[in-house]
mmCIF file of C-alpha atoms and ligand atoms in Angstrom:
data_model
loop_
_atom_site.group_PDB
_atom_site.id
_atom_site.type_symbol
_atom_site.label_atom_id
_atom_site.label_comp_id
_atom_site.label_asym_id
_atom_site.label_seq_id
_atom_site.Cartn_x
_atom_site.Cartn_y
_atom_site.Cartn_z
ATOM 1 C CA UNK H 1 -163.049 135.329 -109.936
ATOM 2 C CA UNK H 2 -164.895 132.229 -111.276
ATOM 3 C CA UNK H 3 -164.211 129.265 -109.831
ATOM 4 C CA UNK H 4 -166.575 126.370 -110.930
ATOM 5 C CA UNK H 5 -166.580 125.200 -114.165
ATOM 6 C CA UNK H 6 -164.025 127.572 -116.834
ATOM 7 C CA UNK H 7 -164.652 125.907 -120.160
ATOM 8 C CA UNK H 8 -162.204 128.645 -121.334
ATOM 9 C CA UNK H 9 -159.473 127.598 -118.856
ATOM 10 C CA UNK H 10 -160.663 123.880 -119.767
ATOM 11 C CA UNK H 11 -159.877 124.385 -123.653
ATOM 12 C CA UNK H 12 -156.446 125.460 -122.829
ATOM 13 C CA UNK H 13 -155.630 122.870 -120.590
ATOM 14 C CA UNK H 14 -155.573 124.773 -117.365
ATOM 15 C CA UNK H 15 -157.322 123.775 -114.026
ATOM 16 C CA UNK H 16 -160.838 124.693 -113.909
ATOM 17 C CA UNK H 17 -159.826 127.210 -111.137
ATOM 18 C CA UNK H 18 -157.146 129.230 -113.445
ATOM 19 C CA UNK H 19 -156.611 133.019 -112.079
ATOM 20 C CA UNK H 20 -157.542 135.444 -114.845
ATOM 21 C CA UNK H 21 -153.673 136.715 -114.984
ATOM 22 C CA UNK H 22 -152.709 133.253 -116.223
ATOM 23 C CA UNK H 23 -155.897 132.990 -118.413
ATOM 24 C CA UNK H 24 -154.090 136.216 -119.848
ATOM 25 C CA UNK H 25 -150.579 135.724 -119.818
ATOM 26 C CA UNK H 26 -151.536 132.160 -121.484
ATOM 27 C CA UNK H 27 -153.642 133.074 -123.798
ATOM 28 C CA UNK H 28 -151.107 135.534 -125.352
ATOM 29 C CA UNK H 29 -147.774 133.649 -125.483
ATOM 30 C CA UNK H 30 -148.058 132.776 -129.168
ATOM 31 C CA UNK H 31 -149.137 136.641 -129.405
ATOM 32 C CA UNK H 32 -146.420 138.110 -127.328
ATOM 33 C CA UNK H 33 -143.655 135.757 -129.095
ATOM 34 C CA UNK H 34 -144.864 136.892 -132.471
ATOM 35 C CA UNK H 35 -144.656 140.369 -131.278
ATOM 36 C CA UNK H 36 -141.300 140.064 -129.734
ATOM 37 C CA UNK H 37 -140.319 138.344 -133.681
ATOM 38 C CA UNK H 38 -141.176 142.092 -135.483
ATOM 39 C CA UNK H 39 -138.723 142.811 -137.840
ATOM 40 C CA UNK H 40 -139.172 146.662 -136.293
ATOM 41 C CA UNK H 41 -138.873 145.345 -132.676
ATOM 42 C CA UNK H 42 -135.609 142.860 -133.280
ATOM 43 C CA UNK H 43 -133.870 145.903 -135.725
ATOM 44 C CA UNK H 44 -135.378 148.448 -133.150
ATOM 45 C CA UNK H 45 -133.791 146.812 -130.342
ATOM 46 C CA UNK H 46 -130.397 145.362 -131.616
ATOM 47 C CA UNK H 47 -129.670 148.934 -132.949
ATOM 48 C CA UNK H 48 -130.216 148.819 -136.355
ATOM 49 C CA UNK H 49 -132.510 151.479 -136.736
ATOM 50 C CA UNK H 50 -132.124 155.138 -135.848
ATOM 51 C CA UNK H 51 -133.239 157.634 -133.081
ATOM 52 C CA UNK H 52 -136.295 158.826 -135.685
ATOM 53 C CA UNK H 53 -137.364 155.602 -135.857
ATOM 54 C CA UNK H 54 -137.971 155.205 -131.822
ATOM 55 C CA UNK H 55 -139.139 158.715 -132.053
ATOM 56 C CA UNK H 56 -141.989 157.463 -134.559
ATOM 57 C CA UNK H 57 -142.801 154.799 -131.988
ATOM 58 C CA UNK H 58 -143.113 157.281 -128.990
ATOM 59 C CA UNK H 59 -145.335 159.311 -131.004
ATOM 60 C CA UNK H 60 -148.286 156.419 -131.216
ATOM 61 C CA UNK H 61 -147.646 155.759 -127.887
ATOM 62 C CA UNK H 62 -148.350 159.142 -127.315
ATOM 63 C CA UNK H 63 -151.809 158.273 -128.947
ATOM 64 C CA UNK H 64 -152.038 154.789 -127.372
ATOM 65 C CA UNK H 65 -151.931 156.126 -124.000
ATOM 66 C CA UNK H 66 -154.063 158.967 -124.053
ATOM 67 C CA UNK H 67 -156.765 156.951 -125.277
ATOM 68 C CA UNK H 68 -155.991 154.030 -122.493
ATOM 69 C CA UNK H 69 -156.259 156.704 -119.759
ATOM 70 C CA UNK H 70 -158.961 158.558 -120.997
ATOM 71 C CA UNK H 71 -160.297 154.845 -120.425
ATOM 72 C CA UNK H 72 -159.053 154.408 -117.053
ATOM 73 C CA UNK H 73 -160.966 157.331 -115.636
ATOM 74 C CA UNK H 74 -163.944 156.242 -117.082
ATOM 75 C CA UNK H 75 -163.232 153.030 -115.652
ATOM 76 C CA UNK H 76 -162.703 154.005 -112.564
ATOM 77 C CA UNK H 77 -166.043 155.614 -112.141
ATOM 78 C CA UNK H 78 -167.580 151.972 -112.803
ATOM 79 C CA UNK H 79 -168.268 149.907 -109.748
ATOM 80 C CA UNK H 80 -165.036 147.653 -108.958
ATOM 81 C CA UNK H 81 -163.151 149.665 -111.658
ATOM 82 C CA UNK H 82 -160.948 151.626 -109.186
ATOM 83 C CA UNK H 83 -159.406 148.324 -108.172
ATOM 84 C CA UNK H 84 -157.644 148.228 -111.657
ATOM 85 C CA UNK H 85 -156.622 151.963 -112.174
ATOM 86 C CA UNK H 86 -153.347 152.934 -110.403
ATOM 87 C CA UNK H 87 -151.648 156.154 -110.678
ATOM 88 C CA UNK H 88 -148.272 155.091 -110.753
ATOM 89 C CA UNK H 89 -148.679 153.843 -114.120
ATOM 90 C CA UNK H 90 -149.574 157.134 -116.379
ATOM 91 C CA UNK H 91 -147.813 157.251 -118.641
ATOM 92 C CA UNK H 92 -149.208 160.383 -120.881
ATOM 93 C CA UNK H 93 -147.005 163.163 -118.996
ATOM 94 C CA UNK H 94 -143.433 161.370 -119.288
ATOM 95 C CA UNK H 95 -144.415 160.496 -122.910
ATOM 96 C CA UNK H 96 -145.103 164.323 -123.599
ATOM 97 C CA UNK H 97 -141.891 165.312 -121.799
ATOM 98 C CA UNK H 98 -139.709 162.198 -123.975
ATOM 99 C CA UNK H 99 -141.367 164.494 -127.193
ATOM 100 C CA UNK H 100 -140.234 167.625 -126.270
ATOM 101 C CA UNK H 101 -136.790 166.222 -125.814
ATOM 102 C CA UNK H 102 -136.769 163.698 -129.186
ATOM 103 C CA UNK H 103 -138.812 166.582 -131.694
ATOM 104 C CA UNK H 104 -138.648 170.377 -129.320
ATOM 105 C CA UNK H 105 -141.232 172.037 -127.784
ATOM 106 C CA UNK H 106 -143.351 172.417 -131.118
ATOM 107 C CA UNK H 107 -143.964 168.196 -130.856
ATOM 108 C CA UNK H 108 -147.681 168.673 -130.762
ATOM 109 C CA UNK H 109 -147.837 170.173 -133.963
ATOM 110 C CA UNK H 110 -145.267 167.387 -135.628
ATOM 111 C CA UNK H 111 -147.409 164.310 -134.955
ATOM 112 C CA UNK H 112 -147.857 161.825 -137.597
ATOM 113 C CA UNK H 113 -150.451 159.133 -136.037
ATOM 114 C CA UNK H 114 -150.374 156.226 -138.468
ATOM 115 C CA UNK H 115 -153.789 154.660 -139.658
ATOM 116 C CA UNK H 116 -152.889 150.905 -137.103
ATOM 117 C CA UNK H 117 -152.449 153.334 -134.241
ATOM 118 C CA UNK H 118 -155.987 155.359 -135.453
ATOM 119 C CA UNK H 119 -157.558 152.105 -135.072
ATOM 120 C CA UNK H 120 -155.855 150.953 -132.045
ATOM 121 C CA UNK H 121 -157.008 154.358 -130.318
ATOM 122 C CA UNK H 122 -160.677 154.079 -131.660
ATOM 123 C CA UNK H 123 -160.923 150.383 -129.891
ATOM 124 C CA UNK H 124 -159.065 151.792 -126.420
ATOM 125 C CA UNK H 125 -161.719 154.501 -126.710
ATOM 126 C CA UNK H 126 -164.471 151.923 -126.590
ATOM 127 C CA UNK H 127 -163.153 149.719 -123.734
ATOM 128 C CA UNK H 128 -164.057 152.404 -120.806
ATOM 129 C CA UNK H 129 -167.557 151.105 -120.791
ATOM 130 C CA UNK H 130 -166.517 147.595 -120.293
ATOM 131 C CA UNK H 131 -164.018 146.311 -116.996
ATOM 132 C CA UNK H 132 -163.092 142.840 -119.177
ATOM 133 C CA UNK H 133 -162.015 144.623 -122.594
ATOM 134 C CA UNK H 134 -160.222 147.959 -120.435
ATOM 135 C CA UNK H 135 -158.903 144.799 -118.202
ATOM 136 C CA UNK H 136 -157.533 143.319 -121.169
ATOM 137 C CA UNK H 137 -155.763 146.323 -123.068
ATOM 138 C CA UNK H 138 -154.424 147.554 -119.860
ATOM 139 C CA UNK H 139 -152.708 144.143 -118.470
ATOM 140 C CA UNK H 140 -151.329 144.423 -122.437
ATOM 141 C CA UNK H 141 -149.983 147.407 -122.121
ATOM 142 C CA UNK H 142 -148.558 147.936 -118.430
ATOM 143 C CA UNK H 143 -147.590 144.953 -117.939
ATOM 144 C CA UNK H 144 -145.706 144.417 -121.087
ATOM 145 C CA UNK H 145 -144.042 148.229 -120.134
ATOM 146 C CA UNK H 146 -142.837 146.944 -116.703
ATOM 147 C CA UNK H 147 -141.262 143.649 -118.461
ATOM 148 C CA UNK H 148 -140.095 143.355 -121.303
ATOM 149 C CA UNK H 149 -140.155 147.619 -121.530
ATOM 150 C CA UNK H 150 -137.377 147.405 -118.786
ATOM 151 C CA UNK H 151 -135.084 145.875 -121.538
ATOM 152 C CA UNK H 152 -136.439 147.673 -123.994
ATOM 153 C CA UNK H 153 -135.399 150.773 -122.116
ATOM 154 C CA UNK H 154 -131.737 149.445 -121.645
ATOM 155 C CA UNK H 155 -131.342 148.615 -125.363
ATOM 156 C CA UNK H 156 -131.950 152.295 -126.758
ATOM 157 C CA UNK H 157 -130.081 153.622 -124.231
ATOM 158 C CA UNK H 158 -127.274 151.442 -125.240
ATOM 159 C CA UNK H 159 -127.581 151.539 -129.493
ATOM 160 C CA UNK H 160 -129.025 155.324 -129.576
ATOM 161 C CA UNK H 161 -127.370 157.313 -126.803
ATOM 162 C CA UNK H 162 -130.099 158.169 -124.711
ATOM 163 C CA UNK H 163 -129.645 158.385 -120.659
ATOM 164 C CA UNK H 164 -132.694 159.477 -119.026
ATOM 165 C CA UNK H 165 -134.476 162.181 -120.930
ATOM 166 C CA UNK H 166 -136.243 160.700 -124.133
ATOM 167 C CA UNK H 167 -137.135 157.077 -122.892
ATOM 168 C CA UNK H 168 -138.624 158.079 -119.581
ATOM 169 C CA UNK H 169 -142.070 156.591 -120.891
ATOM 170 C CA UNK H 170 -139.674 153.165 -119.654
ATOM 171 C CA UNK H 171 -139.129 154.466 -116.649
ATOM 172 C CA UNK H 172 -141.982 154.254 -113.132
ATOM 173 C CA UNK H 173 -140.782 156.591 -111.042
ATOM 174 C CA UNK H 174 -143.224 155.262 -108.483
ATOM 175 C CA UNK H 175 -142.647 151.747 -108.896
ATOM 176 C CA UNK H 176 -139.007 151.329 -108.131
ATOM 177 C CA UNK H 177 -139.452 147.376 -107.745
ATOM 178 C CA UNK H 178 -141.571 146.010 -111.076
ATOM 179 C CA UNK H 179 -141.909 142.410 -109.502
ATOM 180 C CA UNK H 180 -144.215 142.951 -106.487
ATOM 181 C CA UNK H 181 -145.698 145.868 -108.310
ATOM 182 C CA UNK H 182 -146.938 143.228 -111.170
ATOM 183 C CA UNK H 183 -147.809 140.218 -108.743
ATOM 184 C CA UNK H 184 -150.292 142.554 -106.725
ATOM 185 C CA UNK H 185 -151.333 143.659 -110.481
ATOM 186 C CA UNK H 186 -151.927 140.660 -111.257
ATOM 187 C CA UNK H 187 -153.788 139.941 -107.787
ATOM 188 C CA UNK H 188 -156.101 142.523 -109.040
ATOM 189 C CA UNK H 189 -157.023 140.966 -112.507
ATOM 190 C CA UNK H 190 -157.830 138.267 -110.440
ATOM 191 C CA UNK H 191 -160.305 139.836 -107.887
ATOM 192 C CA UNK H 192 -162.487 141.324 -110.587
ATOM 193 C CA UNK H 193 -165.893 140.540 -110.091
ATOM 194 C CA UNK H 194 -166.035 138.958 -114.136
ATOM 195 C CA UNK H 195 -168.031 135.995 -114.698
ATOM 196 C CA UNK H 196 -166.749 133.329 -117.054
ATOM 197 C CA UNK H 197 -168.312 135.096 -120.676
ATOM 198 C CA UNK H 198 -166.162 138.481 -119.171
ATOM 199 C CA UNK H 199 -163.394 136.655 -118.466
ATOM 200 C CA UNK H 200 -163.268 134.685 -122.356
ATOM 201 C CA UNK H 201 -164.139 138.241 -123.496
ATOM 202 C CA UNK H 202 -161.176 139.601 -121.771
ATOM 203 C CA UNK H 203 -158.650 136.777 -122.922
ATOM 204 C CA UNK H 204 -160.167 137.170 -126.686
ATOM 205 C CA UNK H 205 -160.066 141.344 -126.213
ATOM 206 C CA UNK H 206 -155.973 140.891 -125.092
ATOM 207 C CA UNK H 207 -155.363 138.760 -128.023
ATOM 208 C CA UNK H 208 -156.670 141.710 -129.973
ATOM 209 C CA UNK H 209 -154.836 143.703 -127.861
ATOM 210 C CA UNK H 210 -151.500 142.277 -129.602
ATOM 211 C CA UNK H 211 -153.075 141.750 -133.088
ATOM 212 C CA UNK H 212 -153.037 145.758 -132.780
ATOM 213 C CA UNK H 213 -149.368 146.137 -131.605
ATOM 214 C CA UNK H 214 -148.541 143.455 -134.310
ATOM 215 C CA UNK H 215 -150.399 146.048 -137.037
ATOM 216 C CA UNK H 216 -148.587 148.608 -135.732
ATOM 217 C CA UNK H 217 -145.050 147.297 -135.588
ATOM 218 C CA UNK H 218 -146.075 146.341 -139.180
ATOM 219 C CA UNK H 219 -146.366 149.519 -140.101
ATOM 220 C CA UNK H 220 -143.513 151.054 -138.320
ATOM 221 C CA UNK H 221 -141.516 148.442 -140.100
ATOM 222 C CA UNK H 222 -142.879 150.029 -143.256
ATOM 223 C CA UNK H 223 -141.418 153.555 -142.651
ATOM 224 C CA UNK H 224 -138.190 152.653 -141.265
ATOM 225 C CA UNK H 225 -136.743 148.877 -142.078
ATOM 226 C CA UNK H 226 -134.307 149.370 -145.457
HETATM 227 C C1 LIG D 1 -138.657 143.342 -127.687
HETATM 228 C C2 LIG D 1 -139.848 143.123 -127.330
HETATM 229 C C3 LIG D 1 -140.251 142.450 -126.070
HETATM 230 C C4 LIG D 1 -139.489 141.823 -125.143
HETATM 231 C C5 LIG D 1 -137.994 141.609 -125.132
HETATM 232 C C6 LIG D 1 -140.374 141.350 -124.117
HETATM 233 C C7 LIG D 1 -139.989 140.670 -123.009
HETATM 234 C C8 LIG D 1 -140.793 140.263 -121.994
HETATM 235 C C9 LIG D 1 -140.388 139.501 -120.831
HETATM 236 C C10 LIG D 1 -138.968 139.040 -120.553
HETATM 237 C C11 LIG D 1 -141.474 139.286 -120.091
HETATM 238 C C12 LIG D 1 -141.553 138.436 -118.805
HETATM 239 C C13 LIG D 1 -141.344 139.256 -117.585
HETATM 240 C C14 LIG D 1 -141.692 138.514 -116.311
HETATM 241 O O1 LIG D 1 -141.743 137.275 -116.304
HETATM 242 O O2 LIG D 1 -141.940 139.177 -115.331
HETATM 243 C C15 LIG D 1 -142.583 139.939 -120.749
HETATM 244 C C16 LIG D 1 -143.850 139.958 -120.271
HETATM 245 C C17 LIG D 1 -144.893 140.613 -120.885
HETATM 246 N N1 LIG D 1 -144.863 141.289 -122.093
HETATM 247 FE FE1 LIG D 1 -143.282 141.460 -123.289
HETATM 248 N N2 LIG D 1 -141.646 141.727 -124.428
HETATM 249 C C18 LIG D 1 -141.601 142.398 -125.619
HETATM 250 C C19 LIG D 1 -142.656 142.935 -126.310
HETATM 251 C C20 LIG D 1 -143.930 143.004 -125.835
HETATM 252 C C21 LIG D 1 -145.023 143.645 -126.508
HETATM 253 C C22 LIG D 1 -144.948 144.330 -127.859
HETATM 254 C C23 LIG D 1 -146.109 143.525 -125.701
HETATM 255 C C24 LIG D 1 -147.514 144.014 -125.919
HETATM 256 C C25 LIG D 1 -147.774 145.193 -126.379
HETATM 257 C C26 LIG D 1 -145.694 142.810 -124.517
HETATM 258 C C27 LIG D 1 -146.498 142.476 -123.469
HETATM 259 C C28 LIG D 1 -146.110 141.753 -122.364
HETATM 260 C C29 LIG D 1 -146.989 141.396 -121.266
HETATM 261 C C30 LIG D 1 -148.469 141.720 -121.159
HETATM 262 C C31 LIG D 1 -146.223 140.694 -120.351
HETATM 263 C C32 LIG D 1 -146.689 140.106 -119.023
HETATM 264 C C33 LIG D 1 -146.937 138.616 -119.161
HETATM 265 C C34 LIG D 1 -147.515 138.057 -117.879
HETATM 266 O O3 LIG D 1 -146.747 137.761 -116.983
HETATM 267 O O4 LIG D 1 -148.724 137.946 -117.792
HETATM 268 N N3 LIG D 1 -144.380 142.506 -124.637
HETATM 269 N N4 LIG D 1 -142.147 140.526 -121.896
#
């Protein structure tokens, strides 16, 4: 971590000495409340929509992860990038087994990728090379799973019927306590070894990170909001 001068943490207001993770989580609010807003997310979660709808969802998730953790084992190759890679977190096989439960054992062949969630893939492809951007699009995703994703998980299982099978993507077996799992996440974020340009790049490469989600809520919205 950086910890002489942080123009970036100085244009936002924040001490000079701010902690990547709160670079991050502060330099997405406005992002992460405009995501929250989605006319597919609000409908999604108060249980106006329908089982096909979340279905659609897990299917670019389905894409969204497998390019994130083809990422993360590039990453961890990188010097320092083990530090940010954990385990627990895949998310590819329990996405694969929610599939075969929401579409039958044919899913594979029964994917429709929409073009936001082509374009989100192509960029997660790209970010292996780079600790700040994979940084960035990970804390975005994982983090957002083991918040807000815990509610998420309670809502379709209240509005659509679902106990475990179908939303397990919601559900780390191996991180039965999200809190202390995301404050020694975040310790990591903060440990990289990013100098102050990495650092901006990662904040601006988050913010991007949402502007993706955003494009592909949009889309979802599209399809299945009458
Ligand atoms: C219905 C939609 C959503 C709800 C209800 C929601 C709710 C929440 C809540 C309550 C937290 C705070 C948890 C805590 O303080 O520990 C949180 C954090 C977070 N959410 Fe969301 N969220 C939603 C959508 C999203 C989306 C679409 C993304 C991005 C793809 C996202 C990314 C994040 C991230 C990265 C954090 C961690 C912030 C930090 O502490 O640095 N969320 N969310």
């Amino acid at each position: 971590m950086t910890t002489t001068t942080d123009p970036l943490a100085v244009e936002q207001g924040l001490p000079a000495t701010t902690p990547l993770s709160t670079l991050l989580r502060e330099g997405t609010r406005t992002e992460h409340e405009a995501a929250e807003q989605m006319g597919f997310v609000e409908s999604l979660m108060a249980g106006r929509l329908d089982r096909a709808a979340y279905t659609d969802l897990a299917v670019q998730q389905h894409a969204i992860y497998t390019a994130l953790e083809a990422a993360s084992a590039q990453i961890r190759a990188l010097p320092g990038g083990d530090a940010i890679v954990f385990d627990e977190l895949t998310r590819v096989p329990s996405i694969e087994a929610d599939l075969a439960f929401l579409l039958g054992p044919d899913w594979a062949q029964q994917m429709r990728v929409l073009p936001a969630t082509e374009r989100y893939a192509a960029r997660l492809r790209e970010t292996g090379t780079s600790l700040a951007a994979y940084a960035a699009h990970a804390y975005t995703r994982y983090l957002g799973d083991l918040s807000g994703g815990q509610i998420i998980q309670r809502m379709l299982q209240r509005h659509y019927g679902f106990e475990a099978e179908g939303v397990s993507f919601y559900h780390f077996a191996e991180i039965p306590k999200p809190k202390p799992f995301k404050d020694a996440y975040r310790d990591r974020l903060d440990a990289l070894d990013l100098d102050e340009d990495a650092r901006a790049a990662a904040v601006t490469e988050a913010k991007h990170a949402f502007e993706h989600n955003r494009a592909l809520f949009a889309e979802l919205g599209e399809l299945h909001l009458r």
